[in-house]
mmCIF file of C-alpha atoms in Angstrom:
data_model
loop_
_atom_site.group_PDB
_atom_site.id
_atom_site.type_symbol
_atom_site.label_atom_id
_atom_site.label_comp_id
_atom_site.label_asym_id
_atom_site.label_seq_id
_atom_site.Cartn_x
_atom_site.Cartn_y
_atom_site.Cartn_z
ATOM 1 C CA MET M 30 123.074 -149.288 183.726
ATOM 2 C CA THR M 31 123.876 -148.820 180.077
ATOM 3 C CA THR M 32 125.839 -145.969 178.590
ATOM 4 C CA PRO M 33 123.647 -143.354 176.980
ATOM 5 C CA THR M 34 123.364 -143.452 173.233
ATOM 6 C CA ASN M 35 124.425 -140.536 171.098
ATOM 7 C CA GLU M 36 120.752 -139.756 170.504
ATOM 8 C CA ALA M 37 119.979 -139.549 174.233
ATOM 9 C CA SER M 38 123.121 -137.507 174.911
ATOM 10 C CA ARG M 39 122.219 -135.118 172.131
ATOM 11 C CA ARG M 40 118.675 -134.633 173.473
ATOM 12 C CA GLY M 41 120.156 -133.652 176.830
ATOM 13 C CA MET M 42 122.686 -131.344 175.194
ATOM 14 C CA LYS M 43 119.941 -129.740 173.074
ATOM 15 C CA GLY M 44 118.150 -128.897 176.307
ATOM 16 C CA HIS M 45 121.268 -127.082 177.536
ATOM 17 C CA VAL M 46 121.684 -125.272 174.214
ATOM 18 C CA THR M 47 118.039 -124.171 174.366
ATOM 19 C CA ARG M 48 118.463 -122.989 177.956
ATOM 20 C CA TRP M 49 121.446 -120.778 177.023
ATOM 21 C CA ILE M 50 119.624 -119.458 173.953
ATOM 22 C CA ASN M 51 116.674 -118.476 176.158
ATOM 23 C CA ASN M 52 119.068 -116.958 178.687
ATOM 24 C CA ILE M 53 120.558 -114.728 175.974
ATOM 25 C CA GLN M 54 117.152 -113.838 174.506
ATOM 26 C CA LYS M 55 115.950 -112.448 177.825
ATOM 27 C CA PHE M 56 118.604 -109.702 177.465
ATOM 28 C CA ASP M 57 117.309 -108.635 174.054
ATOM 29 C CA ASN M 58 115.241 -105.712 175.398
ATOM 30 C CA VAL M 59 117.400 -104.850 178.411
ATOM 31 C CA GLN M 60 119.352 -101.585 178.689
ATOM 32 C CA MET M 61 123.028 -102.458 178.544
ATOM 33 C CA ASP M 62 125.574 -101.721 181.220
ATOM 34 C CA LEU M 63 128.792 -103.474 182.190
ATOM 35 C CA THR M 64 127.072 -105.904 184.563
ATOM 36 C CA THR M 65 124.508 -106.911 181.951
ATOM 37 C CA LEU M 66 127.188 -107.273 179.296
ATOM 38 C CA ASN M 67 129.165 -109.542 181.621
ATOM 39 C CA GLN M 68 126.095 -111.753 182.091
ATOM 40 C CA VAL M 69 125.497 -111.850 178.329
ATOM 41 C CA LEU M 70 129.129 -112.787 177.676
ATOM 42 C CA VAL M 71 128.972 -115.619 180.212
ATOM 43 C CA ALA M 72 125.799 -116.912 178.540
ATOM 44 C CA GLU M 73 127.467 -116.614 175.117
ATOM 45 C CA SER M 74 130.494 -118.595 176.273
ATOM 46 C CA ASN M 75 128.300 -121.325 177.746
ATOM 47 C CA LEU M 76 126.169 -121.426 174.590
ATOM 48 C CA ARG M 77 129.229 -121.784 172.366
ATOM 49 C CA ASN M 78 130.594 -124.597 174.555
ATOM 50 C CA THR M 79 127.337 -126.546 174.720
ATOM 51 C CA TYR M 80 126.667 -126.034 170.999
ATOM 52 C CA SER M 81 130.134 -127.356 170.210
ATOM 53 C CA LYS M 82 129.351 -130.488 172.251
ATOM 54 C CA TYR M 83 125.945 -130.727 170.535
ATOM 55 C CA LYS M 84 127.590 -130.698 167.089
ATOM 56 C CA ARG M 85 130.125 -133.333 168.139
ATOM 57 C CA ILE M 86 127.370 -135.604 169.467
ATOM 58 C CA SER M 87 125.292 -134.964 166.315
ATOM 59 C CA GLU M 88 128.146 -136.390 164.256
ATOM 60 C CA GLY M 89 127.921 -139.519 166.413
ATOM 61 C CA VAL M 90 124.172 -139.659 165.805
ATOM 62 C CA ALA M 91 124.776 -139.470 162.043
ATOM 63 C CA ARG M 92 127.275 -142.356 162.278
ATOM 64 C CA ASP M 93 124.788 -144.380 164.321
ATOM 65 C CA MET M 94 122.072 -143.705 161.729
ATOM 66 C CA GLU M 95 124.377 -144.767 158.927
ATOM 67 C CA GLN M 96 125.258 -148.001 160.733
ATOM 68 C CA ALA M 97 121.590 -148.663 161.394
ATOM 69 C CA GLY M 98 120.780 -148.173 157.702
ATOM 70 C CA ALA M 99 118.589 -145.072 158.068
ATOM 71 C CA THR M 100 116.606 -143.898 155.056
ATOM 72 C CA GLN M 101 117.313 -140.709 153.132
ATOM 73 C CA GLU M 102 114.183 -139.184 154.659
ATOM 74 C CA GLU M 103 115.492 -139.848 158.193
ATOM 75 C CA PHE M 104 118.842 -138.295 157.271
ATOM 76 C CA GLN M 105 117.022 -135.243 155.891
ATOM 77 C CA GLU M 106 115.041 -134.880 159.133
ATOM 78 C CA GLU M 107 118.318 -135.077 161.044
ATOM 79 C CA VAL M 108 119.895 -132.395 158.861
ATOM 80 C CA ASP M 109 116.800 -130.175 159.174
ATOM 81 C CA SER M 110 116.894 -130.546 162.961
ATOM 82 C CA GLN M 111 120.564 -129.570 163.077
ATOM 83 C CA ILE M 112 119.960 -126.596 160.773
ATOM 84 C CA LYS M 113 117.114 -125.401 163.004
ATOM 85 C CA VAL M 114 119.330 -125.535 166.106
ATOM 86 C CA GLU M 115 122.160 -123.823 164.219
ATOM 87 C CA GLU M 116 119.818 -120.978 163.195
ATOM 88 C CA GLU M 117 118.586 -120.565 166.774
ATOM 89 C CA VAL M 118 122.182 -120.415 168.011
ATOM 90 C CA GLY M 119 123.037 -117.921 165.257
ATOM 91 C CA ASP M 120 120.094 -115.713 166.253
ATOM 92 C CA ALA M 121 121.188 -115.773 169.893
ATOM 93 C CA LEU M 122 124.761 -114.902 168.926
ATOM 94 C CA MET M 123 123.436 -111.978 166.861
ATOM 95 C CA ILE M 124 121.709 -110.690 169.995
ATOM 96 C CA VAL M 125 125.047 -110.881 171.820
ATOM 97 C CA LYS M 126 126.790 -109.024 169.001
ATOM 98 C CA ARG M 127 124.078 -106.339 168.952
ATOM 99 C CA LYS M 128 124.319 -105.935 172.728
ATOM 100 C CA ARG M 129 128.099 -105.516 172.537
ATOM 101 C CA GLU M 130 127.680 -102.818 169.898
ATOM 102 C CA GLU M 131 124.939 -101.168 171.953
ATOM 103 C CA LEU M 132 127.235 -100.931 174.974
ATOM 104 C CA LYS M 133 130.069 -99.575 172.804
ATOM 105 C CA GLU M 134 127.715 -96.863 171.518
ATOM 106 C CA ILE M 135 126.612 -96.014 175.056
ATOM 107 C CA GLN M 136 130.224 -95.842 176.223
ATOM 108 C CA ALA M 137 131.209 -93.711 173.217
ATOM 109 C CA ALA M 138 128.323 -91.318 173.918
ATOM 110 C CA GLU M 139 129.336 -91.099 177.578
ATOM 111 C CA GLU M 140 132.948 -90.433 176.566
ATOM 112 C CA ARG M 141 131.846 -87.688 174.147
ATOM 113 C CA LYS M 142 129.738 -86.141 176.924
ATOM 114 C CA ARG M 143 132.686 -86.249 179.364
ATOM 115 C CA HIS M 144 134.917 -84.674 176.720
ATOM 116 C CA GLU M 145 132.371 -81.923 176.007
ATOM 117 C CA ASP M 146 131.947 -81.259 179.726
ATOM 118 C CA MET M 147 135.710 -81.043 180.143
ATOM 119 C CA LEU M 148 135.979 -78.584 177.241
ATOM 120 C CA LEU M 149 133.171 -76.471 178.684
ATOM 121 C CA LEU M 150 134.862 -76.454 182.072
ATOM 122 C CA MET M 151 138.168 -75.434 180.486
ATOM 123 C CA PHE M 152 136.428 -72.671 178.548
ATOM 124 C CA LYS M 153 134.672 -71.382 181.671
ATOM 125 C CA THR M 154 137.942 -71.461 183.607
ATOM 126 C CA GLN M 155 139.681 -69.516 180.851
ATOM 127 C CA GLN M 156 136.835 -66.989 180.818
ATOM 128 C CA ILE M 157 137.072 -66.522 184.575
ATOM 129 C CA ALA M 158 140.846 -66.085 184.359
ATOM 130 C CA ALA M 159 140.493 -63.588 181.506
ATOM 131 C CA ASP M 160 137.836 -61.655 183.424
ATOM 132 C CA ALA M 161 140.065 -61.573 186.505
ATOM 133 C CA THR M 162 142.998 -60.314 184.435
ATOM 134 C CA ARG M 163 140.860 -57.582 182.888
ATOM 135 C CA ALA M 164 139.574 -56.594 186.323
ATOM 136 C CA GLN M 165 143.123 -56.202 187.630
ATOM 137 C CA LYS M 166 144.100 -53.948 184.737
ATOM 138 C CA LYS M 167 141.183 -51.536 185.196
ATOM 139 C CA PRO M 168 141.689 -48.706 187.668
ATOM 140 C CA ILE M 169 139.577 -49.074 190.753
ATOM 141 C CA LYS M 170 136.984 -46.369 191.054
ATOM 142 C CA THR M 171 136.127 -45.368 194.567
ATOM 143 C CA LEU M 172 132.806 -43.956 195.457
ATOM 144 C CA PRO M 173 132.835 -40.600 197.140
ATOM 145 C CA GLY M 174 132.208 -41.153 200.798
ATOM 146 C CA PRO M 175 132.056 -38.971 203.857
ATOM 147 C CA LYS M 176 134.975 -36.674 204.192
ATOM 148 C CA LYS M 177 137.693 -37.998 206.371
ATOM 149 C CA LYS M 178 138.326 -36.231 209.558
ATOM 150 C CA SER M 179 141.683 -34.676 209.645
ATOM 151 C CA MET M 180 144.059 -36.466 211.894
ATOM 152 C CA LYS M 181 145.007 -34.712 215.052
ATOM 153 C CA THR M 182 148.599 -34.081 215.594
ATOM 154 C CA LEU M 183 150.432 -35.595 218.488
ATOM 155 C CA GLN M 184 150.633 -32.237 220.231
ATOM 156 C CA GLU M 185 146.889 -31.712 220.004
ATOM 157 C CA LEU M 186 146.273 -35.138 221.544
ATOM 158 C CA LYS M 187 148.651 -34.382 224.423
ATOM 159 C CA ARG M 188 146.922 -31.054 225.070
ATOM 160 C CA GLU M 189 143.534 -32.756 225.185
ATOM 161 C CA GLN M 190 144.803 -35.410 227.597
ATOM 162 C CA SER M 191 146.343 -32.874 229.905
ATOM 163 C CA ALA M 192 143.174 -30.757 229.810
ATOM 164 C CA ASN M 193 141.104 -33.823 230.689
ATOM 165 C CA LYS M 194 143.437 -34.615 233.597
ATOM 166 C CA LYS M 195 143.115 -31.072 234.919
ATOM 167 C CA ILE M 196 139.349 -31.295 234.766
ATOM 168 C CA LYS M 197 139.369 -34.579 236.684
ATOM 169 C CA ILE M 198 141.738 -33.254 239.320
ATOM 170 C CA ASN M 199 139.686 -30.097 239.791
ATOM 171 C CA LYS M 200 136.571 -32.176 240.086
ATOM 172 C CA ILE M 201 138.130 -34.375 242.781
ATOM 173 C CA TYR M 202 139.235 -31.351 244.849
ATOM 174 C CA SER M 203 135.945 -29.570 244.470
ATOM 175 C CA ASP M 204 134.006 -32.562 245.764
ATOM 176 C CA ASN M 205 136.035 -32.612 248.988
#
């Protein structure tokens, strides 16, 4: 088995670069959240790594072409090919950048909403406390109700009890 040439290695690496570009592009129209951002960042990291390898191998391809005595037209095709891949990578990285900014905007909006909700809650709490304070300061008005029965004195209660006992005793004797 022979070692792969720079050209063959680069073709394989271009396939990986294309795969990561496509992986990033599928997130272009997806609503961002932390999980999605994490997936995009992993794809970005892998794209940057594979593109770095692609560029390194492309330099080897250029050396091989020079040693083989390639024509100016072949060199221009090589440069055009590299520029095309570089533009595709740049477009994918712009998607990543846009998605990061999108998530930052979403998080900022959520933070503003939480802050507004907290301020509203504080305001409502202050209103309730102020209302309670005002209610305590106002005299309590009582509605006129039925007149209270006057309380019987202790002597009156004792008289009633003794009268009730006498009635019971008389009743017991009269039944016999």
